[in-house]
mmCIF file of C-alpha atoms in Angstrom:
data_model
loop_
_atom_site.group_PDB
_atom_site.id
_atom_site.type_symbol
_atom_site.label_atom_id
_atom_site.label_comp_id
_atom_site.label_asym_id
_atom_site.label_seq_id
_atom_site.Cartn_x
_atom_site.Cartn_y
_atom_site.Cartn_z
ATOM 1 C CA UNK A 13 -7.154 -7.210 -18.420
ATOM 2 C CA UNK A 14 -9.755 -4.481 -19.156
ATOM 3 C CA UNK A 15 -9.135 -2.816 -22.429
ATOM 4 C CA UNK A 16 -8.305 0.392 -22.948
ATOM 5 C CA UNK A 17 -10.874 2.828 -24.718
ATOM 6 C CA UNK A 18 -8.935 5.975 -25.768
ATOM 7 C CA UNK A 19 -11.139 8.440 -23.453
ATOM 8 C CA UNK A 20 -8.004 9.694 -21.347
ATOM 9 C CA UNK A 21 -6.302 11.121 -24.165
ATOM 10 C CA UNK A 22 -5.122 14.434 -24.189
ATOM 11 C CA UNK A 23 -6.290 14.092 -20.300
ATOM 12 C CA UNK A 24 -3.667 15.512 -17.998
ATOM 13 C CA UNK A 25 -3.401 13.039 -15.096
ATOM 14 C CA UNK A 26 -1.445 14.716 -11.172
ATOM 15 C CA UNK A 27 0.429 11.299 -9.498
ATOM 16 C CA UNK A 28 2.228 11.221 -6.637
ATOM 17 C CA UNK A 29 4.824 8.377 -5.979
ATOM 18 C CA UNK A 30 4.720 7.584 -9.577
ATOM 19 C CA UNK A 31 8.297 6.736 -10.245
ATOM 20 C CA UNK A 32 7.824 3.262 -9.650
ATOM 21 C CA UNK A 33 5.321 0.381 -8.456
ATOM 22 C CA UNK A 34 0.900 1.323 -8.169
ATOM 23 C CA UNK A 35 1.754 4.627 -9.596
ATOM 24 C CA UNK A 36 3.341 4.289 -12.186
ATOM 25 C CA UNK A 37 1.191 1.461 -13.026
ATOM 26 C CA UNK A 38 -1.810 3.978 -13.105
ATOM 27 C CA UNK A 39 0.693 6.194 -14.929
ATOM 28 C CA UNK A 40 1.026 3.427 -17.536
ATOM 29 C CA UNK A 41 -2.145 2.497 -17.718
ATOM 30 C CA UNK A 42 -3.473 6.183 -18.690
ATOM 31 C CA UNK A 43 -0.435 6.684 -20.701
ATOM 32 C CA UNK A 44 -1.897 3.731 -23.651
ATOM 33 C CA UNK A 45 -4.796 6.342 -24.384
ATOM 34 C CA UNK A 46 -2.490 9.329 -24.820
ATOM 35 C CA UNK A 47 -2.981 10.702 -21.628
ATOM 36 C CA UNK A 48 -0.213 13.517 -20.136
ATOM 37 C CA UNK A 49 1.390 11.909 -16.754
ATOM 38 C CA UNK A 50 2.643 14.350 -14.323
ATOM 39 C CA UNK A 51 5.503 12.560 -12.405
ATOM 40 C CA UNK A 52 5.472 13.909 -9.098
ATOM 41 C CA UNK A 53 7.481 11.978 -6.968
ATOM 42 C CA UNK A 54 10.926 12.029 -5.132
ATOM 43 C CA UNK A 55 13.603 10.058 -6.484
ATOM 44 C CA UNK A 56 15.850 11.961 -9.283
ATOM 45 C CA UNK A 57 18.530 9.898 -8.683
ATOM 46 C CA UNK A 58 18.851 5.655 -8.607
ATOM 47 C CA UNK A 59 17.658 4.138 -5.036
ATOM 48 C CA UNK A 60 20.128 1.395 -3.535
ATOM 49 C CA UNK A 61 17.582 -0.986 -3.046
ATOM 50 C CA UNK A 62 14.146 0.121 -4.937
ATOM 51 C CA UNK A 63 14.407 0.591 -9.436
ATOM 52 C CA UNK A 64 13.335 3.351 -10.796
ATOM 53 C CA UNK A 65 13.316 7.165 -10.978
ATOM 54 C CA UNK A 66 10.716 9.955 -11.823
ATOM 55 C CA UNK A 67 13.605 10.082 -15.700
ATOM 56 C CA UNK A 68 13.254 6.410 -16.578
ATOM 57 C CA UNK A 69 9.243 6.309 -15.381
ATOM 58 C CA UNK A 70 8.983 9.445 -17.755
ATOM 59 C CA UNK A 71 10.681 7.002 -20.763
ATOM 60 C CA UNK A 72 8.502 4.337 -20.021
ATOM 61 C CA UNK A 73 5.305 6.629 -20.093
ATOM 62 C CA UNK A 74 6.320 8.014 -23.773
ATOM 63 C CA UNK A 75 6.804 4.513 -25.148
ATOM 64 C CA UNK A 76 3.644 3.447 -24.886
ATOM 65 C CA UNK A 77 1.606 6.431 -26.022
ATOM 66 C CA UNK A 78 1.430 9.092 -23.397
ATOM 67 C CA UNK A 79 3.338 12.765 -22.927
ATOM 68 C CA UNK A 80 5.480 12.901 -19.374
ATOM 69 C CA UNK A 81 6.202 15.693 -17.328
ATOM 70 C CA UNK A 82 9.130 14.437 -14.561
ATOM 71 C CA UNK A 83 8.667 16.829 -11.328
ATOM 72 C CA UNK A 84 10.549 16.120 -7.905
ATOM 73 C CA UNK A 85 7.951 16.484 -5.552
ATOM 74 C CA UNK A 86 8.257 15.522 -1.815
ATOM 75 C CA UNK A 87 4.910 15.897 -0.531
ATOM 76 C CA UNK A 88 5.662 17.227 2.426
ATOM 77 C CA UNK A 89 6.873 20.791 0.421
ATOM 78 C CA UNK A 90 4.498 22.300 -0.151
ATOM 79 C CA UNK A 91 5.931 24.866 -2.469
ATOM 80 C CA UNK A 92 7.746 21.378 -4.719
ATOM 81 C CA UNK A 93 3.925 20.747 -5.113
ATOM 82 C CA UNK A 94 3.136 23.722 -6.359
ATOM 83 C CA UNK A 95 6.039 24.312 -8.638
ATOM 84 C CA UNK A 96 4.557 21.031 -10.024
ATOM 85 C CA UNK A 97 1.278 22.062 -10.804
ATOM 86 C CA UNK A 98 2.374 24.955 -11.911
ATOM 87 C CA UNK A 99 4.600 23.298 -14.461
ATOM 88 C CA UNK A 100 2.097 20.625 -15.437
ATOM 89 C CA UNK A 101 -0.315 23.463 -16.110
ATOM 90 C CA UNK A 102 1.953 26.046 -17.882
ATOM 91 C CA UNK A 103 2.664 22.186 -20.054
ATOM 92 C CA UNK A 104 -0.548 20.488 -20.723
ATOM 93 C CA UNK A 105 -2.856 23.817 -20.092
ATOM 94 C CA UNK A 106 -5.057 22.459 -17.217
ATOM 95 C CA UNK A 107 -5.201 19.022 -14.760
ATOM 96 C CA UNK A 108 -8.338 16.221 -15.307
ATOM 97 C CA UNK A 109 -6.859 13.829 -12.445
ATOM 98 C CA UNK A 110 -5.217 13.889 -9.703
ATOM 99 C CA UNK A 111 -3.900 10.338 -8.017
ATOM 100 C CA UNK A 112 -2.591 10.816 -4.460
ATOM 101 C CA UNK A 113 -0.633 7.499 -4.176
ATOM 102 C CA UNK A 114 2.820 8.706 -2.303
ATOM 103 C CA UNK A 115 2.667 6.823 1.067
ATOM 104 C CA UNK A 116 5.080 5.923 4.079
ATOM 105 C CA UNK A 117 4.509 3.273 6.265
ATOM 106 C CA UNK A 118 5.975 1.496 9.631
ATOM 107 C CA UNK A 119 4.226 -1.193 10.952
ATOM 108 C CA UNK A 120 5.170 -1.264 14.146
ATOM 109 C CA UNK A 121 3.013 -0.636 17.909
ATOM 110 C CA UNK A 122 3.022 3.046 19.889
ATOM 111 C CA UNK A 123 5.920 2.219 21.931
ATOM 112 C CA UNK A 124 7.863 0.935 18.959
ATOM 113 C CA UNK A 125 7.300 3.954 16.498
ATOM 114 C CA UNK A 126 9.937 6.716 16.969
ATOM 115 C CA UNK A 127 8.306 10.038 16.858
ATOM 116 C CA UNK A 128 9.933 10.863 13.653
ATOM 117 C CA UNK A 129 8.570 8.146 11.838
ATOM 118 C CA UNK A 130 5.414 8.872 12.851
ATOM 119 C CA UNK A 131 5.570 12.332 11.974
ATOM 120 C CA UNK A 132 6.793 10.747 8.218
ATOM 121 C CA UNK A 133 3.478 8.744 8.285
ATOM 122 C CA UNK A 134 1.403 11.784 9.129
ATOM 123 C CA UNK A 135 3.255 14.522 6.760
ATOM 124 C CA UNK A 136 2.914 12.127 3.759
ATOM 125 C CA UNK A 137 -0.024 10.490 4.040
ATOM 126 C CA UNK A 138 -2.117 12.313 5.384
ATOM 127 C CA UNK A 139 -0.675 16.413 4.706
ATOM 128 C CA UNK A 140 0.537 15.058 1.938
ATOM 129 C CA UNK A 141 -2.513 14.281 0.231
ATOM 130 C CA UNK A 142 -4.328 17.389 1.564
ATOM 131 C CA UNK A 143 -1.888 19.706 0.223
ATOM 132 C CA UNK A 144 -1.586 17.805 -3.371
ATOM 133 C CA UNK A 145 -5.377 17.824 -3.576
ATOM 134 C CA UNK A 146 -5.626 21.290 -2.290
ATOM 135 C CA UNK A 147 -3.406 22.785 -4.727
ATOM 136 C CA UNK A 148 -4.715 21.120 -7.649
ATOM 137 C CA UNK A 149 -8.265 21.396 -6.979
ATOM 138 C CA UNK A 150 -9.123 24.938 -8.580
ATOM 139 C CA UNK A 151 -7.493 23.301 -11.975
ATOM 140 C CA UNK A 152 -9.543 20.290 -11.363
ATOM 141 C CA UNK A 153 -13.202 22.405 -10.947
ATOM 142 C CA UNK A 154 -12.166 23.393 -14.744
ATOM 143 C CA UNK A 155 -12.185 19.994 -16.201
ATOM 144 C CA UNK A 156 -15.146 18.011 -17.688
ATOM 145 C CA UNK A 157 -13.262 14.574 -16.728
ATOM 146 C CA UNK A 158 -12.393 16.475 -12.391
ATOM 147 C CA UNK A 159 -11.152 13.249 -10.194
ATOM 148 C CA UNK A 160 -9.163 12.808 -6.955
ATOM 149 C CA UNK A 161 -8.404 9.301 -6.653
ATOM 150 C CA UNK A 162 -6.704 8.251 -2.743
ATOM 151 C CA UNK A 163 -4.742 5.066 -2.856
ATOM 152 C CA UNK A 164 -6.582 4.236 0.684
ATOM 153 C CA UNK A 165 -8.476 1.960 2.305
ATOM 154 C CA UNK A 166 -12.099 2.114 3.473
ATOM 155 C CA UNK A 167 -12.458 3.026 6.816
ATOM 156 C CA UNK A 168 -12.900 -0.142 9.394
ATOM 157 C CA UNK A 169 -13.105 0.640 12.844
ATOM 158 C CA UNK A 170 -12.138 -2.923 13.709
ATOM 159 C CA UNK A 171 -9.613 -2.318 16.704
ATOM 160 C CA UNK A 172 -7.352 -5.190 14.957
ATOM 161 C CA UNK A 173 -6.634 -2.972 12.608
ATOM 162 C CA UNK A 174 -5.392 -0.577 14.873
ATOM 163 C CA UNK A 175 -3.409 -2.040 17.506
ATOM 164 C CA UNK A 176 -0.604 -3.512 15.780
ATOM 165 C CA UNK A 177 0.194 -0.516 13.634
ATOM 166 C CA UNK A 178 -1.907 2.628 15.337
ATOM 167 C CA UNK A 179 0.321 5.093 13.949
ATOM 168 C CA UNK A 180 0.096 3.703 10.456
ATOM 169 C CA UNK A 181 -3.324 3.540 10.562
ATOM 170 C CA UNK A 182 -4.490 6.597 11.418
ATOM 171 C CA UNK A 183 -2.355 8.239 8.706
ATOM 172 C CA UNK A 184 -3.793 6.243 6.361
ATOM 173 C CA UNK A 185 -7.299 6.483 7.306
ATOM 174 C CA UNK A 186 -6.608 10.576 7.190
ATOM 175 C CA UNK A 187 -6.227 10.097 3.457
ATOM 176 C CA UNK A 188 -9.770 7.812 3.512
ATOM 177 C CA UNK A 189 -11.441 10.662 5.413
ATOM 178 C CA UNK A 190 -10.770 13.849 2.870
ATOM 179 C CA UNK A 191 -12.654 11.313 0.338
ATOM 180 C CA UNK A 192 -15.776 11.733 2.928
ATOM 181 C CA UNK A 193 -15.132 15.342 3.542
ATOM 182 C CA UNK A 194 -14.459 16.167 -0.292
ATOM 183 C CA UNK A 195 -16.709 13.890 -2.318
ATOM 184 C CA UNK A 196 -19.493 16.212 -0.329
ATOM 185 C CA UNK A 197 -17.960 19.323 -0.385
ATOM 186 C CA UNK A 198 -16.985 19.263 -4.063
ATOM 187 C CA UNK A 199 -20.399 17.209 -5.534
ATOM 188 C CA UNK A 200 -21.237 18.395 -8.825
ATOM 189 C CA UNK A 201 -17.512 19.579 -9.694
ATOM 190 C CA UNK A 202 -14.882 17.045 -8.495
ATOM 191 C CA UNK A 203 -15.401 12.781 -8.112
ATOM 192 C CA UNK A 204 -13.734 12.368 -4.852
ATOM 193 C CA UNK A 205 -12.619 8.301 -4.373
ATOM 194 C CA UNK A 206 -10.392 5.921 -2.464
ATOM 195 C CA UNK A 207 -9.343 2.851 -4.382
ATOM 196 C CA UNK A 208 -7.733 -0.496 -2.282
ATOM 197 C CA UNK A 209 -6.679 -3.564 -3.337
ATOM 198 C CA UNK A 210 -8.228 -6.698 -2.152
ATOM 199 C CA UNK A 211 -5.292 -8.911 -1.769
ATOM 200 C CA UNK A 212 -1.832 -7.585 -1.407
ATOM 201 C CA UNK A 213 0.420 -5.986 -4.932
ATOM 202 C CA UNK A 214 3.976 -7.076 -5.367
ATOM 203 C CA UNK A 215 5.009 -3.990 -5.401
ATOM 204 C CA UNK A 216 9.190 -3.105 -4.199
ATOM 205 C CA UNK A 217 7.905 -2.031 -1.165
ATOM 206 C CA UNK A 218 5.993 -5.532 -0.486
ATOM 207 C CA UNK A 219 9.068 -7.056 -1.835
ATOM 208 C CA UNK A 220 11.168 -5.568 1.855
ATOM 209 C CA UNK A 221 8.095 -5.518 3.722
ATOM 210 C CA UNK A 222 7.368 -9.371 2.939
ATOM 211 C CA UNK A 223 10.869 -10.771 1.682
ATOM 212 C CA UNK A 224 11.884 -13.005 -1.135
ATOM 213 C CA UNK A 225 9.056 -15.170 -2.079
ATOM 214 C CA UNK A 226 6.077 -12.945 -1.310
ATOM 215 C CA UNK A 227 5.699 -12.545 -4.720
ATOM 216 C CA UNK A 228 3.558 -16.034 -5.016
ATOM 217 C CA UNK A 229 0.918 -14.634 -2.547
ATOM 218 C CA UNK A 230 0.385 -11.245 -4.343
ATOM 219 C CA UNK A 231 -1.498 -9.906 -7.327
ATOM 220 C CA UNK A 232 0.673 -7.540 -10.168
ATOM 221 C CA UNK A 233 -0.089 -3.765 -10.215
ATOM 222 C CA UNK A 234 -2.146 -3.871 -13.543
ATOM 223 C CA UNK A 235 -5.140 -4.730 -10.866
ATOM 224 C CA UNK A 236 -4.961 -1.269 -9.640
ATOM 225 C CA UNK A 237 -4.356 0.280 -12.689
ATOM 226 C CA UNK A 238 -6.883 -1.380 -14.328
ATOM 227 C CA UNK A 239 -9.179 -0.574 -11.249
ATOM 228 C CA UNK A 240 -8.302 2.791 -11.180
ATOM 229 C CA UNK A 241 -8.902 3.236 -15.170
ATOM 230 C CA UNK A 242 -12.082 2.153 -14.338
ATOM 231 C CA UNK A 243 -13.173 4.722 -11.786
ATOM 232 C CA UNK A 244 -11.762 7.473 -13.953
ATOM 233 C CA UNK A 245 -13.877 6.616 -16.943
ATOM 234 C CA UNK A 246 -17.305 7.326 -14.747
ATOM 235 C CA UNK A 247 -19.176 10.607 -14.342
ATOM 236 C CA UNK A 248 -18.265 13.168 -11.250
ATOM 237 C CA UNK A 249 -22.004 11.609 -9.904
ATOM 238 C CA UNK A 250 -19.518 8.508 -8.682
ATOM 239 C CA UNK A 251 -17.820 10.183 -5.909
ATOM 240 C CA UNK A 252 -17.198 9.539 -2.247
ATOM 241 C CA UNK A 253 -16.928 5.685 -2.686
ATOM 242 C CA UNK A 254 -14.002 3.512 -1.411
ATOM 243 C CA UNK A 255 -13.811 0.722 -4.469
ATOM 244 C CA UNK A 256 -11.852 -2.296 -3.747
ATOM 245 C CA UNK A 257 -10.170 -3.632 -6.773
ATOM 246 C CA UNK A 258 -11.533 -6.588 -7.580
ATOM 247 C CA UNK A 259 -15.377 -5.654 -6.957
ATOM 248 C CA UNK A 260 -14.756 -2.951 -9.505
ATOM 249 C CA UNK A 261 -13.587 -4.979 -11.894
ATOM 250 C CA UNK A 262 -16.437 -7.838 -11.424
ATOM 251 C CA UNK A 263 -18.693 -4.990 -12.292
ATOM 252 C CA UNK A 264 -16.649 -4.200 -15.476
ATOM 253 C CA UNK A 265 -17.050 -8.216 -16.635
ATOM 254 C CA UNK A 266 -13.849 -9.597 -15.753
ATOM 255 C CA UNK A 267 -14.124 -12.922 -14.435
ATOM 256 C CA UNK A 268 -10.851 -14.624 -14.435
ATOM 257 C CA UNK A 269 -8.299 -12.710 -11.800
ATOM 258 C CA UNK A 270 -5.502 -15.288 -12.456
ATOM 259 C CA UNK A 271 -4.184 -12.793 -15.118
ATOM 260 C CA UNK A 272 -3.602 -10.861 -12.244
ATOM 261 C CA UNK A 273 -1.687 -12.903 -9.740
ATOM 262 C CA UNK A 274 2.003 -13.437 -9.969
ATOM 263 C CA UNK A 275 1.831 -17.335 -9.401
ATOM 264 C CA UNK A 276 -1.979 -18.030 -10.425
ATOM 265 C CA UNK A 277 -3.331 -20.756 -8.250
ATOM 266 C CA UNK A 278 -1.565 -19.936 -5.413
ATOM 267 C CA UNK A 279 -3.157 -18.700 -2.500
ATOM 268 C CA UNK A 280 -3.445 -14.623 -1.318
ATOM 269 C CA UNK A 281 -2.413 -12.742 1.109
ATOM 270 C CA UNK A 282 -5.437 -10.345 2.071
ATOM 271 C CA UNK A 283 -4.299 -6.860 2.235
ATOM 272 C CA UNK A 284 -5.006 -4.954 5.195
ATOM 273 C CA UNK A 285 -8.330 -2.929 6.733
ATOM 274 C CA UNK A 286 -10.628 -5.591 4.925
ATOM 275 C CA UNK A 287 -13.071 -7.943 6.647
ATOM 276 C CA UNK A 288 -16.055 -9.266 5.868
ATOM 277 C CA UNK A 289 -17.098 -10.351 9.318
ATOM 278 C CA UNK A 290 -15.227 -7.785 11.700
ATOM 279 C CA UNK A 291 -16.207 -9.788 14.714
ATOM 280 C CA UNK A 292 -15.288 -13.270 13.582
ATOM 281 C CA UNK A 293 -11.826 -11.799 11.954
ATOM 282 C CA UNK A 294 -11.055 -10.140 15.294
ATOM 283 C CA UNK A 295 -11.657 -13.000 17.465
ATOM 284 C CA UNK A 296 -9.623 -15.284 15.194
ATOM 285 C CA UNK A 297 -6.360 -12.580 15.406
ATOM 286 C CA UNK A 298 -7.126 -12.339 19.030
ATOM 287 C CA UNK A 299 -7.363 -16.307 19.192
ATOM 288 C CA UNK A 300 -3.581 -17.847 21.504
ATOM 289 C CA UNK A 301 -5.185 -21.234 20.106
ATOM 290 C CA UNK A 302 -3.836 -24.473 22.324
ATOM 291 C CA UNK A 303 -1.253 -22.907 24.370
ATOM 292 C CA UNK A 304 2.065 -24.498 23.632
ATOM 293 C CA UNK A 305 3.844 -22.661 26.532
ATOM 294 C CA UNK A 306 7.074 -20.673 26.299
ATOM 295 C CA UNK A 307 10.353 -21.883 24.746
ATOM 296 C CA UNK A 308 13.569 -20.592 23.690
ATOM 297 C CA UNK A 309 16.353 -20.276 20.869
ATOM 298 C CA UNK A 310 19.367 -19.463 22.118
ATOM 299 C CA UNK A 311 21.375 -18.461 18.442
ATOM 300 C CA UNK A 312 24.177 -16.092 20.737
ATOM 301 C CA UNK A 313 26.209 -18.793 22.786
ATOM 302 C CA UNK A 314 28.586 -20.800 20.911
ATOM 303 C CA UNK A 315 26.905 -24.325 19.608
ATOM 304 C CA UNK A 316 23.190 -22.416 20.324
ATOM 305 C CA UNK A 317 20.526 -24.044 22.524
ATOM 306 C CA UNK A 318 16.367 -24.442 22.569
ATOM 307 C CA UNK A 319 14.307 -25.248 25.249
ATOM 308 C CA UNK A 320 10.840 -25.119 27.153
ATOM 309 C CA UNK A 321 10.819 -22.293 29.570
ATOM 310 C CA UNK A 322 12.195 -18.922 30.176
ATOM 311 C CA UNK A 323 16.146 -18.637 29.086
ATOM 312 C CA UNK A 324 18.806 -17.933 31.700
ATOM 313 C CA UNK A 325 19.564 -14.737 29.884
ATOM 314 C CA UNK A 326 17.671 -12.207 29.372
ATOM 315 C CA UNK A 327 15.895 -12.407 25.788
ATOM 316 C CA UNK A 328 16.634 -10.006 23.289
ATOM 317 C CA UNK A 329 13.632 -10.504 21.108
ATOM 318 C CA UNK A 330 10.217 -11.900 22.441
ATOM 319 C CA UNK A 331 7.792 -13.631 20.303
ATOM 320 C CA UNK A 332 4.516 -14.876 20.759
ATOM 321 C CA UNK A 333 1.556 -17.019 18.660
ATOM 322 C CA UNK A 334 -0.604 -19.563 18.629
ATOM 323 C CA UNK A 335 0.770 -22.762 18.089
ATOM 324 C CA UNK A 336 -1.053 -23.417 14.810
ATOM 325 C CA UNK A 337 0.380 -20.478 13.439
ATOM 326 C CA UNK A 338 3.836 -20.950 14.583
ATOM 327 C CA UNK A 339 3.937 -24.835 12.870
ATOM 328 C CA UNK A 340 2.506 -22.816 9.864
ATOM 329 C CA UNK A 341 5.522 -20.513 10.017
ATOM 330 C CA UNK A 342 8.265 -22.919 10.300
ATOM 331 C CA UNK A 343 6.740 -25.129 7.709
ATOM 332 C CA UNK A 344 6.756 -22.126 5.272
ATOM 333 C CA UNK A 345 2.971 -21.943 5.237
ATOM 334 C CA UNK A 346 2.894 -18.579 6.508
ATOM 335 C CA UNK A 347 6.048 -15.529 5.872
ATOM 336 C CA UNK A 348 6.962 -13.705 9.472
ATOM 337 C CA UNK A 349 6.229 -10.800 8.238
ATOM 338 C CA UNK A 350 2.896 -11.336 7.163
ATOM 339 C CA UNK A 351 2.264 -12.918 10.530
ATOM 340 C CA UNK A 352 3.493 -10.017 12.115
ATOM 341 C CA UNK A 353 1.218 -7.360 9.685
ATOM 342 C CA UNK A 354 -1.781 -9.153 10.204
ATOM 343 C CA UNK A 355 -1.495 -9.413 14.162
ATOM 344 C CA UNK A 356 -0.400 -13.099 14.386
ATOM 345 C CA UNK A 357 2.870 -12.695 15.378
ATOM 346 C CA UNK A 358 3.414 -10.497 18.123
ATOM 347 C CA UNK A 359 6.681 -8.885 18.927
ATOM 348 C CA UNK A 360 8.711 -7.293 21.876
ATOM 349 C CA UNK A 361 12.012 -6.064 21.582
ATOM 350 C CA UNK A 362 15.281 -5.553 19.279
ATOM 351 C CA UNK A 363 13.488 -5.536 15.872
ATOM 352 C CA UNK A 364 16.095 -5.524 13.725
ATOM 353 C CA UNK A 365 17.060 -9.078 15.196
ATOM 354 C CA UNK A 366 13.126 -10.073 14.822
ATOM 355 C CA UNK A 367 13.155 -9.290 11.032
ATOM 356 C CA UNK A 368 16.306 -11.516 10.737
ATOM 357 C CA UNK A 369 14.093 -14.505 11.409
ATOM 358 C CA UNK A 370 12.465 -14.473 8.089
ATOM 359 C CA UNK A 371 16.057 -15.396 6.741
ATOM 360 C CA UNK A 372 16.112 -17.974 9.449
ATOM 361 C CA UNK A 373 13.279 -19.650 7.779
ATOM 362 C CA UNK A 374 14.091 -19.599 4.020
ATOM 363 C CA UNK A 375 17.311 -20.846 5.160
ATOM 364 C CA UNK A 376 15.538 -23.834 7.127
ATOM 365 C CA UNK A 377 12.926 -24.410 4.488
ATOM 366 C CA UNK A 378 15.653 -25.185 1.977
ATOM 367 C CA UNK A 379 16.972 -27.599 4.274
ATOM 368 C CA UNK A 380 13.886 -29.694 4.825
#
């Protein structure tokens, strides 16, 4: 783990989506120097299914050193962003660091994404971070410490990345693209940076995006927070660079990354928009492999059927992947979902029923 020096105390540090998971990580992270968090993030009250609130983040922050201001910010208001940085100023007198790390996501293809959630995607990701960085931005210029760091990716134009998840994306790569456009427009005053993990965080939103289990094939949050520690700690000459965790943290001396991994040993799951050879990445995701033909499961009719060629019924749910992948998947080598995220599993159809299938196989790998 890298160490923690003391410079961010007294630094007032601007997150969004802190209430839980990366952010309040980063939150954490500063919060062991003395830093000031500013908790801007939506949930007041206790989710269903995700721990957590901007109250019990704000407990967590004190305990281990730091001052916490709670907000309830939904990006998309633009006026609950302002009340915030209003608040955090009128509080801590100023703002060193703003993190924009709220972020929606649906990982599904054009015809699949209903216009609302698209317009989600676009209004949090992508406003969202524009209007958070706009309105703290003349506090920022006063600072000696002055960074924006965007919890995005670097910006691959390798189509794989796009056609499985266009809409996701794009609203993603709008956040990567103010770190372009700032980073020159605010040299000398502001560090402008993206930050993006190498392999994927367990984070709760991993945990419903990748089911139970996931967990072995991610790294914990302190990589980010670590990473991100890092990057604020330079001058405002590093700007406009899109750091991937672990490269950051090679740089810093750290050489063993099994502190970081939930089950160390076990193999990653690479997180999305990275490639180190676009063209041999693509052509492997584009790869059908031997082609094993079409086949069905019929799970509706009473006793169930499977068979080799098109059912008699119309199919509520169509799948399709190269053979080597799907033995992978049944023999628990590789989760549907992260098929499906990565473009190996393509699917047409009643989703809901599709994401059942990743219960289908925990329940058949417990049998074998």
């Amino acid at each position: 783990m890298l160490p923690n020096t003391g410079r961010l105390a007294g630094c007032t540090v601007f997150i969004t989506g802190a209430s839980r998971g990366i952010g309040k990580a980063i939150a954490l992270k500063a919060a062991k120097d003395g830093a000031n968090i500013v908790i801007a993030a939506k949930t007041a009250q206790p989710h269903p299914k995700l721990l957590g609130t901007i109250y019990t983040a704000a407990e967590e922050i004190e305990a281990v050193g730091g001052k916490a201001l709670p907000c309830i910010v939904d990006v998309r208001d633009e006026q609950q962003i302002s009340d915030a940085v209003q608040k955090a100023v009128k509080k801590f007198g100023g703002i060193d660091i703003l993190v924009n790390n709220a972020s929606a996501i649906s990982l599904t293809n054009t015809l699949d994404t209903p216009t609302k959630r698209v317009d989600l995607m676009m209004n949090v990701n992508t406003r969202g971070t524009y209007l958070t960085s706009k309105a703290c931005i003349p506090y920022l210029k006063k600072s000696k410490v002055a960074h924006i760091l965007n919890i995005s990716p670097p910006l691959n134009l390798n189509p794989v990345w796009f056609k499985e998840h266009c809409a996701y994306t794009i609203a993603k790569y709008g956040m990567s693209m103010y770190v372009l456009g700032m980073a020159e427009e605010f040299k000398g005053e502001i560090a402008v940076n993206a930050l993006w993990p190498k392999t994927a965080i367990h984070t709760a939103a991993m945990e419903m995006l990748g089911g139970p289990g996931i967990e072995s094939q991610c790294r914990k949050v302190d990589i980010i927070a670590d990473a991100a520690y890092s990057i604020f700690q330079k001058p405002k000459s590093f700007t406009g660079n899109f750091v991937i965790d672990e490269n950051i943290l090679k740089a810093e001396g750290i050489q063993n990354f099994d502190i970081y991994a939930i089950k160390p040993g076990h193999p990653l799951q690479p997180d999305f928009f990275l490639d180190e050879y676009p063209e041999a990445v693509s052509k492997k995701m584009e790869s059908t492999g031997e082609d094993g033909g079409t086949w069905f499961l019929d799970l509706k009719s009473k006793g169930g059927n499977v068979g080799y060629g098109e059912p008699s019924d119309q199919a509520d749910v169509v799948m399709s992947m190269s053979t080597d992948d799907f033995v992978k998947m049944f023999s628990g080598k590789l989760k549907p979902t992260m098929a499906f995220m990565s473009g190996k599993l393509k699917i047409k159809g009643n989703m809901a029923l599709a994401i059942k299938l990743e219960k289908l196989m925990n329940q058949m790998n417990a049998r074998l």
